[in-house]
Short mmCIF file of C-alpha atoms and ligand atoms in Angstrom, two decimals:
data_model
loop_
_atom_site.label_atom_id
_atom_site.label_comp_id
_atom_site.label_asym_id
_atom_site.label_seq_id
_atom_site.Cartn_x
_atom_site.Cartn_y
_atom_site.Cartn_z
CA MET A 1 -7.28 -46.57 -4.77
CA LYS A 2 -7.38 -49.52 -7.16
CA GLU A 3 -10.27 -51.75 -8.00
CA LYS A 4 -10.92 -55.30 -9.17
CA PHE A 5 -14.04 -57.19 -10.11
CA GLY A 6 -15.35 -59.49 -7.40
CA LYS A 7 -18.02 -62.15 -7.08
CA VAL A 8 -20.71 -62.86 -9.63
CA LEU A 9 -24.00 -61.29 -8.59
CA PHE A 10 -26.03 -62.27 -11.66
CA SER A 11 -24.79 -65.13 -13.81
CA ARG A 12 -25.22 -65.61 -17.55
CA GLY A 13 -28.06 -68.05 -16.79
CA ASP A 14 -29.81 -65.60 -14.41
CA ILE A 15 -29.58 -62.86 -17.01
CA SER A 16 -30.75 -64.90 -19.96
CA ARG A 17 -33.79 -66.16 -18.04
CA ARG A 18 -34.83 -62.62 -17.07
CA VAL A 19 -34.17 -61.35 -20.60
CA GLN A 20 -36.62 -63.90 -22.02
CA GLU A 21 -39.26 -63.12 -19.38
CA ILE A 22 -39.00 -59.38 -20.06
CA ALA A 23 -39.22 -59.96 -23.82
CA SER A 24 -42.45 -61.96 -23.28
CA ASP A 25 -43.92 -59.01 -21.35
CA ILE A 26 -42.91 -56.64 -24.17
CA ASN A 27 -44.50 -58.91 -26.77
CA ARG A 28 -47.73 -58.99 -24.77
CA PHE A 29 -47.86 -55.21 -24.08
CA TYR A 30 -47.19 -54.06 -27.63
CA ALA A 31 -48.80 -56.68 -29.89
CA GLY A 32 -50.05 -54.92 -33.04
CA GLU A 33 -48.84 -51.46 -31.87
CA PRO A 34 -46.21 -49.14 -33.42
CA LEU A 35 -43.18 -49.44 -31.15
CA VAL A 36 -39.76 -47.80 -31.01
CA VAL A 37 -37.25 -49.53 -28.73
CA LEU A 38 -34.58 -47.10 -27.66
CA CYS A 39 -31.18 -48.31 -26.45
CA VAL A 40 -29.33 -45.99 -24.08
CA LEU A 41 -25.62 -46.22 -24.90
CA LYS A 42 -23.17 -47.35 -23.84
CA GLY A 43 -24.21 -49.35 -20.79
CA ALA A 44 -27.32 -51.02 -22.24
CA PHE A 45 -25.71 -52.33 -25.42
CA MET A 46 -25.36 -55.98 -24.39
CA PHE A 47 -28.71 -56.19 -22.61
CA PHE A 48 -30.41 -54.52 -25.58
CA ALA A 49 -28.80 -56.86 -28.12
CA ASP A 50 -29.90 -59.95 -26.17
CA LEU A 51 -33.39 -58.62 -25.43
CA ILE A 52 -34.27 -57.45 -28.93
CA LYS A 53 -33.66 -60.95 -30.37
CA HIS A 54 -36.73 -62.15 -28.44
CA VAL A 55 -38.97 -59.21 -29.33
CA THR A 56 -41.44 -60.33 -32.00
CA VAL A 57 -43.66 -57.24 -32.39
CA LEU A 58 -41.63 -55.77 -35.31
CA PRO A 59 -40.19 -52.75 -33.48
CA GLU A 60 -38.12 -49.94 -34.92
CA ILE A 61 -34.88 -49.50 -33.02
CA ASP A 62 -32.73 -46.47 -32.27
CA PHE A 63 -29.86 -45.43 -30.02
CA VAL A 64 -29.20 -42.44 -27.78
CA ARG A 65 -26.33 -41.42 -25.60
CA ILE A 66 -26.72 -39.08 -22.66
CA ALA A 67 -24.03 -37.20 -20.77
CA SER A 68 -24.36 -35.56 -17.38
CA TYR A 69 -21.98 -32.92 -16.16
CA GLY A 70 -21.34 -31.70 -12.67
CA ASN A 71 -21.83 -33.28 -9.31
CA SER A 72 -23.97 -36.38 -9.67
CA VAL A 73 -25.55 -35.91 -6.26
CA SER A 74 -26.71 -32.35 -6.91
CA ALA A 75 -30.19 -31.99 -8.34
CA GLY A 76 -28.95 -29.22 -10.59
CA LYS A 77 -26.67 -31.33 -12.78
CA ALA A 78 -26.88 -30.64 -16.50
CA ILE A 79 -27.95 -33.51 -18.74
CA SER A 80 -27.80 -33.48 -22.53
CA PHE A 81 -27.67 -35.77 -25.58
CA THR A 82 -24.28 -36.60 -27.04
CA LYS A 83 -26.18 -38.70 -29.59
CA ASP A 84 -29.80 -37.81 -30.23
CA ILE A 85 -32.58 -40.08 -31.48
CA GLU A 86 -32.96 -40.21 -35.29
CA LEU A 87 -36.43 -41.75 -35.74
CA SER A 88 -39.71 -39.87 -35.50
CA LEU A 89 -41.59 -40.77 -32.31
CA GLN A 90 -44.83 -39.09 -33.26
CA ASP A 91 -47.77 -41.35 -32.31
CA LYS A 92 -45.53 -44.31 -31.55
CA HIS A 93 -45.02 -46.13 -28.28
CA VAL A 94 -41.50 -45.77 -26.91
CA LEU A 95 -39.76 -48.34 -24.75
CA ILE A 96 -36.49 -47.10 -23.29
CA VAL A 97 -33.90 -49.79 -22.56
CA GLU A 98 -31.36 -48.62 -19.96
CA ASP A 99 -28.64 -50.39 -17.96
CA ILE A 100 -29.19 -49.02 -14.44
CA VAL A 101 -31.63 -46.52 -13.01
CA ASP A 102 -30.07 -44.96 -9.94
CA THR A 103 -31.16 -41.41 -8.96
CA GLY A 104 -33.35 -41.32 -12.07
CA HIS A 105 -32.11 -37.92 -13.26
CA SER A 106 -30.94 -39.18 -16.67
CA MET A 107 -34.23 -40.99 -17.31
CA GLN A 108 -36.23 -37.96 -16.19
CA PHE A 109 -34.42 -35.97 -18.88
CA LEU A 110 -35.07 -38.65 -21.51
CA PHE A 111 -38.78 -38.95 -20.64
CA GLY A 112 -39.14 -35.19 -21.09
CA GLN A 113 -37.49 -35.36 -24.52
CA MET A 114 -39.63 -38.29 -25.69
CA GLN A 115 -42.81 -36.57 -24.56
CA ALA A 116 -41.87 -33.36 -26.42
CA ARG A 117 -41.51 -35.43 -29.59
CA GLY A 118 -45.05 -36.72 -29.50
CA ALA A 119 -44.59 -40.26 -28.16
CA LYS A 120 -47.92 -42.05 -27.72
CA SER A 121 -46.73 -43.75 -24.54
CA MET A 122 -43.41 -44.21 -22.76
CA ARG A 123 -42.19 -47.10 -20.68
CA LEU A 124 -38.84 -47.79 -19.07
CA CYS A 125 -37.07 -51.13 -19.07
CA ALA A 126 -33.87 -51.34 -17.01
CA LEU A 127 -31.60 -54.28 -16.36
CA ILE A 128 -30.96 -53.05 -12.79
CA ASP A 129 -33.27 -50.97 -10.62
CA LYS A 130 -31.53 -49.20 -7.70
CA GLN A 131 -34.92 -48.19 -6.29
CA GLU A 132 -33.69 -47.13 -2.85
CA ARG A 133 -31.43 -44.46 -4.36
CA ARG A 134 -34.11 -42.68 -6.40
CA GLU A 135 -34.20 -38.84 -6.22
CA THR A 136 -36.94 -38.42 -8.84
CA ASP A 137 -40.35 -39.96 -9.42
CA VAL A 138 -39.00 -42.09 -12.30
CA LYS A 139 -40.36 -45.65 -12.13
CA VAL A 140 -38.96 -48.70 -13.88
CA ASP A 141 -41.79 -50.56 -15.62
CA LEU A 142 -39.78 -53.66 -16.52
CA SER A 143 -36.71 -54.44 -14.44
CA GLY A 144 -34.27 -57.31 -14.66
CA PHE A 145 -33.05 -57.21 -11.08
CA LYS A 146 -33.36 -54.90 -8.08
CA LEU A 147 -30.22 -53.87 -6.21
CA ALA A 148 -30.19 -52.05 -2.86
CA ASP A 149 -26.49 -51.21 -2.76
CA GLY A 150 -23.10 -51.96 -4.27
CA PHE A 151 -21.35 -50.95 -7.46
CA ILE A 152 -21.55 -53.51 -10.24
CA VAL A 153 -19.78 -54.07 -13.55
CA GLY A 154 -19.98 -56.36 -16.55
CA TYR A 155 -22.63 -57.20 -19.16
CA GLY A 156 -22.26 -53.66 -20.53
CA LEU A 157 -21.77 -51.89 -17.20
CA ASP A 158 -18.49 -50.11 -16.61
CA TYR A 159 -16.22 -48.60 -14.04
CA ALA A 160 -14.20 -45.86 -15.79
CA GLU A 161 -14.88 -47.58 -19.16
CA LYS A 162 -13.58 -50.95 -17.95
CA TYR A 163 -15.26 -54.35 -17.55
CA ARG A 164 -18.12 -53.82 -20.05
CA GLU A 165 -17.10 -57.01 -21.89
CA LEU A 166 -17.66 -59.42 -18.96
CA PRO A 167 -20.52 -61.83 -19.80
CA GLU A 168 -21.99 -61.70 -16.27
CA ILE A 169 -22.63 -59.02 -13.64
CA ARG A 170 -20.06 -58.78 -10.86
CA LEU A 171 -19.58 -56.67 -7.76
CA LEU A 172 -16.70 -54.22 -7.92
CA GLU A 173 -14.23 -54.26 -5.03
CA PHE A 174 -11.96 -51.39 -4.09
CA ILE A 175 -8.48 -52.17 -2.79
CA HIS A 176 -6.92 -49.69 -0.37
P1 IMP B 201 -28.97 -41.85 -12.70
O1 IMP B 201 -30.19 -42.74 -12.59
O2 IMP B 201 -29.21 -40.61 -13.52
O3 IMP B 201 -28.43 -41.53 -11.34
O4 IMP B 201 -27.80 -42.59 -13.44
C1 IMP B 201 -27.76 -43.94 -13.67
C2 IMP B 201 -26.47 -44.22 -14.39
O5 IMP B 201 -25.39 -44.28 -13.45
C3 IMP B 201 -26.50 -45.57 -15.06
O6 IMP B 201 -26.98 -45.50 -16.39
C4 IMP B 201 -25.05 -46.00 -15.01
O7 IMP B 201 -24.36 -45.47 -16.13
C5 IMP B 201 -24.51 -45.33 -13.76
N1 IMP B 201 -24.46 -46.28 -12.63
C6 IMP B 201 -25.17 -46.26 -11.50
N2 IMP B 201 -24.87 -47.29 -10.69
C7 IMP B 201 -23.93 -48.02 -11.35
C8 IMP B 201 -23.23 -49.27 -11.06
O8 IMP B 201 -23.39 -49.93 -10.01
N3 IMP B 201 -22.35 -49.69 -12.02
C9 IMP B 201 -22.14 -49.03 -13.19
N4 IMP B 201 -22.78 -47.88 -13.51
C10 IMP B 201 -23.67 -47.38 -12.60
MG1 MG B 202 -25.55 -45.07 -18.11
#
């Protein structure tokens, strides 16, 4: 089975408007507070880079990368860091910036790690919230767009490491 990218679901204009709205919320929530903004690699890299330019509360920034092994639909899949956080989180607010929250298993793992490191509060910002597919009680506090179904690529999101460079978000089509 081959694939190709299909129609634009969220354009550059749609994305940049939402990015600025989310940044305003962040600036309001965290004014005067110690904040670490954490980018989850690789998928969130483009969203993070655009978002952080509008964040005016002098955050520290860091990057993590998470890998999951095993069947993605089984609750027992193993999740671990392939790149851990480097900053201290003790008594700081943490805002996680992720590409897509689907089942929520990866974010559940990350929340546990952040809590163990003494974060003062934790919030989750995700470009795409696939709420209907959640298997955990993970909630997205700040979401760009909600998506009920479909596989999407572009603006950082990949299919087998392809299409991350597209400047907009497109549906992926499979050709039989
Ligand atoms: P989960 O919430 O632990 O199930 O995993 C979410 C991760 O699955 C995201 O960070 C993406 O890497 C990946 N993912 C889920 N849906 C899509 C999609 O439509 N396009 C690209 N990646 C996706
Ligand atoms: Mg991901």
